[in-house]
GROMACS .gro file of N, CA and C in nm:
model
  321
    1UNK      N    1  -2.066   7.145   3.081
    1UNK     CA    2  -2.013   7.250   2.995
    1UNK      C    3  -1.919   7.184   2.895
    2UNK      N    4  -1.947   7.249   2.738
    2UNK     CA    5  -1.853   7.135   2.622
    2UNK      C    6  -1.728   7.227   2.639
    3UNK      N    7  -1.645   7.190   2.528
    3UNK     CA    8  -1.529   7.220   2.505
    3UNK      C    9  -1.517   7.352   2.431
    4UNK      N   10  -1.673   7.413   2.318
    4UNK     CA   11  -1.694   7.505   2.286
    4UNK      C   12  -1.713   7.609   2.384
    5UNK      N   13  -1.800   7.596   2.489
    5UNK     CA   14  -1.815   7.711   2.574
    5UNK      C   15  -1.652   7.744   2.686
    6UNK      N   16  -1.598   7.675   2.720
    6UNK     CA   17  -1.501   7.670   2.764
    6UNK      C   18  -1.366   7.741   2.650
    7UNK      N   19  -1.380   7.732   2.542
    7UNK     CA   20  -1.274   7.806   2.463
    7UNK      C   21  -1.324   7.913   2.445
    8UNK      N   22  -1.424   7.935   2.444
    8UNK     CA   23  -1.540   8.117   2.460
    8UNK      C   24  -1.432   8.133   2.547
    9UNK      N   25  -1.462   8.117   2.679
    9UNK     CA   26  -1.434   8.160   2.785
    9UNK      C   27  -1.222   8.204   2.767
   10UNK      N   28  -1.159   8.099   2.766
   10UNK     CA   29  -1.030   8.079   2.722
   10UNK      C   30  -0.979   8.181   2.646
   11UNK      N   31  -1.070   8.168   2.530
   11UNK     CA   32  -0.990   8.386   2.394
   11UNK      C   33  -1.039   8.469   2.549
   12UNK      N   34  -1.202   8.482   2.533
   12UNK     CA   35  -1.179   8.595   2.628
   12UNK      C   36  -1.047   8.595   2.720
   13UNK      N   37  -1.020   8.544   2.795
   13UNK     CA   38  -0.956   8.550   2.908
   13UNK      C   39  -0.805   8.601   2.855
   14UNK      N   40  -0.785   8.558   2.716
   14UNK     CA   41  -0.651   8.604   2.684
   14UNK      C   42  -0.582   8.755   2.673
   15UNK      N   43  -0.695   8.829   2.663
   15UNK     CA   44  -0.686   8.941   2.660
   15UNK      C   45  -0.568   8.994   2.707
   16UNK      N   46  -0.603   8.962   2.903
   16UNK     CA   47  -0.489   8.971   2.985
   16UNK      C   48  -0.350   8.924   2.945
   17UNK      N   49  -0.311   8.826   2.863
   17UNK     CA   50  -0.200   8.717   2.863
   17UNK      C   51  -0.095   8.744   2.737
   18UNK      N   52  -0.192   8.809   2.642
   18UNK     CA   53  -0.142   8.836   2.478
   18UNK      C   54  -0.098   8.904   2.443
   19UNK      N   55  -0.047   8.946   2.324
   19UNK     CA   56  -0.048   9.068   2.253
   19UNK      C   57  -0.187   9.049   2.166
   20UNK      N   58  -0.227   8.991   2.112
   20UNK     CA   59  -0.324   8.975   2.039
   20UNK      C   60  -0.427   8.953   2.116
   21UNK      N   61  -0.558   9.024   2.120
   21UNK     CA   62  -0.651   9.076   2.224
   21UNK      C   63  -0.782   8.987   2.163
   22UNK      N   64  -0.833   8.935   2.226
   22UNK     CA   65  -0.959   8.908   2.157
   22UNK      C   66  -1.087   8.954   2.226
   23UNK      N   67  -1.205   9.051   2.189
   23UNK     CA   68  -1.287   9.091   2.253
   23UNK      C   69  -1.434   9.060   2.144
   24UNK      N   70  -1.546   9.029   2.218
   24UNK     CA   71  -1.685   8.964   2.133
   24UNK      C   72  -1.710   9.107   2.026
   25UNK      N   73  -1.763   9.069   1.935
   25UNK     CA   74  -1.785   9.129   1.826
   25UNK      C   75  -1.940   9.190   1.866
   26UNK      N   76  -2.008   9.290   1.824
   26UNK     CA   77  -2.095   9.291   1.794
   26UNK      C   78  -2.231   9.218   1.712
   27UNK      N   79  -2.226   9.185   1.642
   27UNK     CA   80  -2.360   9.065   1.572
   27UNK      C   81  -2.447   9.014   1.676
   28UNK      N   82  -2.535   8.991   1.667
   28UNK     CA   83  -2.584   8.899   1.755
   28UNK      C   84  -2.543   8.740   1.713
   29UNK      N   85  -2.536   8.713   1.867
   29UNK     CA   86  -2.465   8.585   1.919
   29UNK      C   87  -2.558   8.456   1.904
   30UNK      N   88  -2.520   8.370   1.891
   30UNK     CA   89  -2.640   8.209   1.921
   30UNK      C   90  -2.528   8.128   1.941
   31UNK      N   91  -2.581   8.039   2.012
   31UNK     CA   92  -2.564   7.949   2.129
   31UNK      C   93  -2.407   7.873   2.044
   32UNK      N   94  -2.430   7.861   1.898
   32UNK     CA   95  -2.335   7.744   1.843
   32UNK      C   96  -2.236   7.854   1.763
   33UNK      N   97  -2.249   7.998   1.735
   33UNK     CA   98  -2.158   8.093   1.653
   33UNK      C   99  -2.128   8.224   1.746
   34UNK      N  100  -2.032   8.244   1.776
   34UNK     CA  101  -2.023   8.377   1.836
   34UNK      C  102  -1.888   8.436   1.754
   35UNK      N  103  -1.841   8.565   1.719
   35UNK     CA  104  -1.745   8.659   1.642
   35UNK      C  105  -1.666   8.726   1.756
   36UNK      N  106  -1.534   8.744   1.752
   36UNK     CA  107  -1.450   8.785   1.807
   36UNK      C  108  -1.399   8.930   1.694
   37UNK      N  109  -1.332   9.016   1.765
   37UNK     CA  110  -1.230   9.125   1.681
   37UNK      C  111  -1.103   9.081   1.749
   38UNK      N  112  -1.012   9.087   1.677
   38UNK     CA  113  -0.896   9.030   1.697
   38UNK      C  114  -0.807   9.122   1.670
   39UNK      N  115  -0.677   9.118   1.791
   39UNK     CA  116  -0.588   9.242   1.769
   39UNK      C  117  -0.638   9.357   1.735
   40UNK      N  118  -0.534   9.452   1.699
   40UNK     CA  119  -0.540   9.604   1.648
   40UNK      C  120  -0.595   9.669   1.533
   41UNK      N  121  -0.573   9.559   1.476
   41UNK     CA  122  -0.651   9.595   1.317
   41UNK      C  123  -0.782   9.566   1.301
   42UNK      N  124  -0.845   9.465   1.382
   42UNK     CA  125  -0.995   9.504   1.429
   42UNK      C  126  -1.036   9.383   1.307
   43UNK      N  127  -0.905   9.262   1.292
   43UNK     CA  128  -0.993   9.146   1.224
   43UNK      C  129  -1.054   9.055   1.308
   44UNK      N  130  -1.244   8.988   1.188
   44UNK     CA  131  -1.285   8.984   1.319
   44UNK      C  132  -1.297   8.814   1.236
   45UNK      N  133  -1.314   8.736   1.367
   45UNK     CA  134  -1.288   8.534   1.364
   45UNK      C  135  -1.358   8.491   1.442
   46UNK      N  136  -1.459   8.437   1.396
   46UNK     CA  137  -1.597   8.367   1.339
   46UNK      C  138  -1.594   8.191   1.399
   47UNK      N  139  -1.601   8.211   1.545
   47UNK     CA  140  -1.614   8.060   1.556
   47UNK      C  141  -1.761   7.971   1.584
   48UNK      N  142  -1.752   7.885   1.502
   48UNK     CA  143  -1.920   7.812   1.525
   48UNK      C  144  -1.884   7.650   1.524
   49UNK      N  145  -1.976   7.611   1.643
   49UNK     CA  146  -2.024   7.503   1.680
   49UNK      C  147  -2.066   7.389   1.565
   50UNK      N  148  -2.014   7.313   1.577
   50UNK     CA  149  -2.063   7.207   1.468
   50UNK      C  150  -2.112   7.092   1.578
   51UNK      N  151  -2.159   6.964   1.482
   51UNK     CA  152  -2.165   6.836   1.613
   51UNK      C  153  -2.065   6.755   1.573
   52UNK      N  154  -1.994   6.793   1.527
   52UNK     CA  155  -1.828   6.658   1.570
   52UNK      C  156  -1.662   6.782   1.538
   53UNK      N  157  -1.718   6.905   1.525
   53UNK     CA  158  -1.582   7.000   1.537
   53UNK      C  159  -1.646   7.176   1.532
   54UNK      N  160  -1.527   7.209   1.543
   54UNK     CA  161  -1.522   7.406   1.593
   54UNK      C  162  -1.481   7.444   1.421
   55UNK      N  163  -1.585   7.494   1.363
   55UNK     CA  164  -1.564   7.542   1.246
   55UNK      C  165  -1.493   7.697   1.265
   56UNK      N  166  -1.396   7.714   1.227
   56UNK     CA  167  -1.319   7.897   1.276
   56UNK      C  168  -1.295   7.970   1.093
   57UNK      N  169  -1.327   8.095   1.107
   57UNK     CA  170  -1.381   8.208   0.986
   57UNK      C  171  -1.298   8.303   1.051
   58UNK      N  172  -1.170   8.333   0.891
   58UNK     CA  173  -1.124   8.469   0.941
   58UNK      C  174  -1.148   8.543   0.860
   59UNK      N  175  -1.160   8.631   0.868
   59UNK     CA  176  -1.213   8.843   0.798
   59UNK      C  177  -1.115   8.883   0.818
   60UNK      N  178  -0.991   8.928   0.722
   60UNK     CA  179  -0.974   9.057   0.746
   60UNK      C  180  -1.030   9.201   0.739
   61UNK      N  181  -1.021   9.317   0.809
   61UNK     CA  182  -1.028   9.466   0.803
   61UNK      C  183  -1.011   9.470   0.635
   62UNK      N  184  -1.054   9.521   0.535
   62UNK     CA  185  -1.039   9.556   0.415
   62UNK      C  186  -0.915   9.654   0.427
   63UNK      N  187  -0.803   9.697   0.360
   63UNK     CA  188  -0.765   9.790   0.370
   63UNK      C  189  -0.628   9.801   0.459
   64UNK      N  190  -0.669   9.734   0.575
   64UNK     CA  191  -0.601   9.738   0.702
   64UNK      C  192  -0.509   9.608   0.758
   65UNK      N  193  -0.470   9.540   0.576
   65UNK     CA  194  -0.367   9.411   0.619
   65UNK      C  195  -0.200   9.462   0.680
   66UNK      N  196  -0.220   9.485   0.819
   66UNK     CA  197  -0.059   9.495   0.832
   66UNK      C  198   0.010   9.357   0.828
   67UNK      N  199  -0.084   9.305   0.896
   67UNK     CA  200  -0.047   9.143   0.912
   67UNK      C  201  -0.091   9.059   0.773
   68UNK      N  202   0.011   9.029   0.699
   68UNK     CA  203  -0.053   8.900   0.639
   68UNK      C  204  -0.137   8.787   0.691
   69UNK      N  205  -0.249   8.748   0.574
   69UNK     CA  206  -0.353   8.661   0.593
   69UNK      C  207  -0.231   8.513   0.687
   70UNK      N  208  -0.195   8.514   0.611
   70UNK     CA  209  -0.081   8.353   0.656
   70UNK      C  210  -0.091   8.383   0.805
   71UNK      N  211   0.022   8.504   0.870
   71UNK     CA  212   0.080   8.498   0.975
   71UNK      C  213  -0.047   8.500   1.082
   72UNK      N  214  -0.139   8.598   1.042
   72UNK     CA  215  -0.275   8.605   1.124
   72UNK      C  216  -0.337   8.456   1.201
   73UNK      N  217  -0.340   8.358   1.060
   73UNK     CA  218  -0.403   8.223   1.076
   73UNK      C  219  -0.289   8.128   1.136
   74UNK      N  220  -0.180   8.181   1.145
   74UNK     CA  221  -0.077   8.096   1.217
   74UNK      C  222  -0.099   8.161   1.383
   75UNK      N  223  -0.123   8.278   1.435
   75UNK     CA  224  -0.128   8.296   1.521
   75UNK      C  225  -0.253   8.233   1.625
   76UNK      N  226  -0.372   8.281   1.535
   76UNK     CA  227  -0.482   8.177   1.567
   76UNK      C  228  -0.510   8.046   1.578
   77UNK      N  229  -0.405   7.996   1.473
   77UNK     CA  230  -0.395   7.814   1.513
   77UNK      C  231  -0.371   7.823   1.626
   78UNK      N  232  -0.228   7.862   1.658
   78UNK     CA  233  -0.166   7.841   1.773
   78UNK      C  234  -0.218   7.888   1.886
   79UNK      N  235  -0.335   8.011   1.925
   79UNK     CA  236  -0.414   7.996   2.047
   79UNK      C  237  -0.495   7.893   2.066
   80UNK      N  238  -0.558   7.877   1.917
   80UNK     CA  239  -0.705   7.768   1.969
   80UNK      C  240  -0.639   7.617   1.994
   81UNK      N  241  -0.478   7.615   1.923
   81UNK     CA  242  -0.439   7.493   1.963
   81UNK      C  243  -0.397   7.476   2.095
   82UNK      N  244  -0.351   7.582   2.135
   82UNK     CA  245  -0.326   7.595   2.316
   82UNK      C  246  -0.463   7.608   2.402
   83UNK      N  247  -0.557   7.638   2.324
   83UNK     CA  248  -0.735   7.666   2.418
   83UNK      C  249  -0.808   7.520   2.439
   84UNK      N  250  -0.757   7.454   2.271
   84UNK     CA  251  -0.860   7.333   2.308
   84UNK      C  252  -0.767   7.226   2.391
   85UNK      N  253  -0.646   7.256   2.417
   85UNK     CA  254  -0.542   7.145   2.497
   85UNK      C  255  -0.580   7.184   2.594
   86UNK      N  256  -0.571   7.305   2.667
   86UNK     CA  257  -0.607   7.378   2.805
   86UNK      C  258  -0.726   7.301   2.870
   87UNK      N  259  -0.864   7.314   2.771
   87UNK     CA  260  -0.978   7.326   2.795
   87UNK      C  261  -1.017   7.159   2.822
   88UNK      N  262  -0.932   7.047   2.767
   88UNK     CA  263  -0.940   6.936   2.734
   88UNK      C  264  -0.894   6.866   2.890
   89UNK      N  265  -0.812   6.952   2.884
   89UNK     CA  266  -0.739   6.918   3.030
   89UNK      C  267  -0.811   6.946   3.153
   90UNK      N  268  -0.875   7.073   3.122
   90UNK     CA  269  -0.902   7.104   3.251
   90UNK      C  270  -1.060   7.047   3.294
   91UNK      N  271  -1.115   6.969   3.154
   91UNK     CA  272  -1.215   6.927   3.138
   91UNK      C  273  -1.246   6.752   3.202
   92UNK      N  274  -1.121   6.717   3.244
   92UNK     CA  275  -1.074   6.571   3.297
   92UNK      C  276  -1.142   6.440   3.233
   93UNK      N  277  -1.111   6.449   3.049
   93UNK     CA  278  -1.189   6.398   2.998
   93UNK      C  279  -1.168   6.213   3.049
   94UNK      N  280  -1.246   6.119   3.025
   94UNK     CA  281  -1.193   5.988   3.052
   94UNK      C  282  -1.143   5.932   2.961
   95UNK      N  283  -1.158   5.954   2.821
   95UNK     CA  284  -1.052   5.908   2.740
   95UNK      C  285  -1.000   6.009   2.655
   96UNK      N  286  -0.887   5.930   2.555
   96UNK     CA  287  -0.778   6.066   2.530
   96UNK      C  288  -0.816   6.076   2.396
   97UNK      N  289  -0.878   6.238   2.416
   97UNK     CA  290  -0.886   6.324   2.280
   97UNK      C  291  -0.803   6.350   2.239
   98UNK      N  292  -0.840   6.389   2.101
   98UNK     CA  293  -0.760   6.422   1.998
   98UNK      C  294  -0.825   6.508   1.928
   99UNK      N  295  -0.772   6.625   1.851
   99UNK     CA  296  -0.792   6.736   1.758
   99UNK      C  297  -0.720   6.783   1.683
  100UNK      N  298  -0.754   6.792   1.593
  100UNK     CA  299  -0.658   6.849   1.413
  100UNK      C  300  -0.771   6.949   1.348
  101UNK      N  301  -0.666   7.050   1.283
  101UNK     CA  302  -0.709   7.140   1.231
  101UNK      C  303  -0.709   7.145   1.071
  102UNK      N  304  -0.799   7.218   0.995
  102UNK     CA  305  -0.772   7.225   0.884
  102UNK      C  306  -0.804   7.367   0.827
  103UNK      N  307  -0.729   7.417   0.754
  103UNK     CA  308  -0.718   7.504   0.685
  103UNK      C  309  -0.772   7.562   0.529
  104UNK      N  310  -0.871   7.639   0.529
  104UNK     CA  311  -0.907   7.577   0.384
  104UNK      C  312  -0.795   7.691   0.263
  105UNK      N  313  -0.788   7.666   0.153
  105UNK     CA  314  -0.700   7.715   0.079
  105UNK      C  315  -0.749   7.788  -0.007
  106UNK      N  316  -0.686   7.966  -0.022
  106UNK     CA  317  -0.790   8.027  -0.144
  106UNK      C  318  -0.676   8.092  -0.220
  107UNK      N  319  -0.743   8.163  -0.269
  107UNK     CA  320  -0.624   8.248  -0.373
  107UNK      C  321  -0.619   8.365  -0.353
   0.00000   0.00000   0.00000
């Protein structure tokens, strides 16, 4: 099991742990992209499988920004940066990974 299916597993599970809820989206799913709705406002974040990183897509709700775009993508760093440390760990890799994120920039 990779590090992708294991952070599936990880949002789900946060549900219990958060304020910010993450539950599977509707779309149909494949093996390397699955969609989450996120929190209350029902934005939904788009993670897909690459072969050397976790490409992550956020949507906001049209209409329904309580949360600024910024604070949203700061909150989400900071789970998937706590999911893929979790998942890395609990994965007992033999040598020591490493992961960085990037952000892309719009207007």
């Amino acid at each position: 099991v990779g590090v992708y299916c294991c952070l599936v597993v990880y949002l789900l599970s946060l549900s219990q742990q958060t304020q910010l809820k993450w539950e599977l989206d509707n779309p149909p799913h494949c093996r390397n992209k699955i969609s989450f709705i996120v929190g209350k406002q029902c934005d939904r974040v788009t993670i897909l499988s690459r072969a050397t990183y976790i490409e992550v897509w956020v949507d906001q709700t049209p209409g329904l920004k309580a949360v600024p775009l910024k604070t949203l993508c700061q909150h989400i760093h900071t789970i998937l940066n706590q999911g893929i440390s979790a998942v890395t760990k609990t994965l007992h890799y033999s040598y020591n990974s490493r992961h960085y994120f990037g952000f892309p920039c719009c207007s």
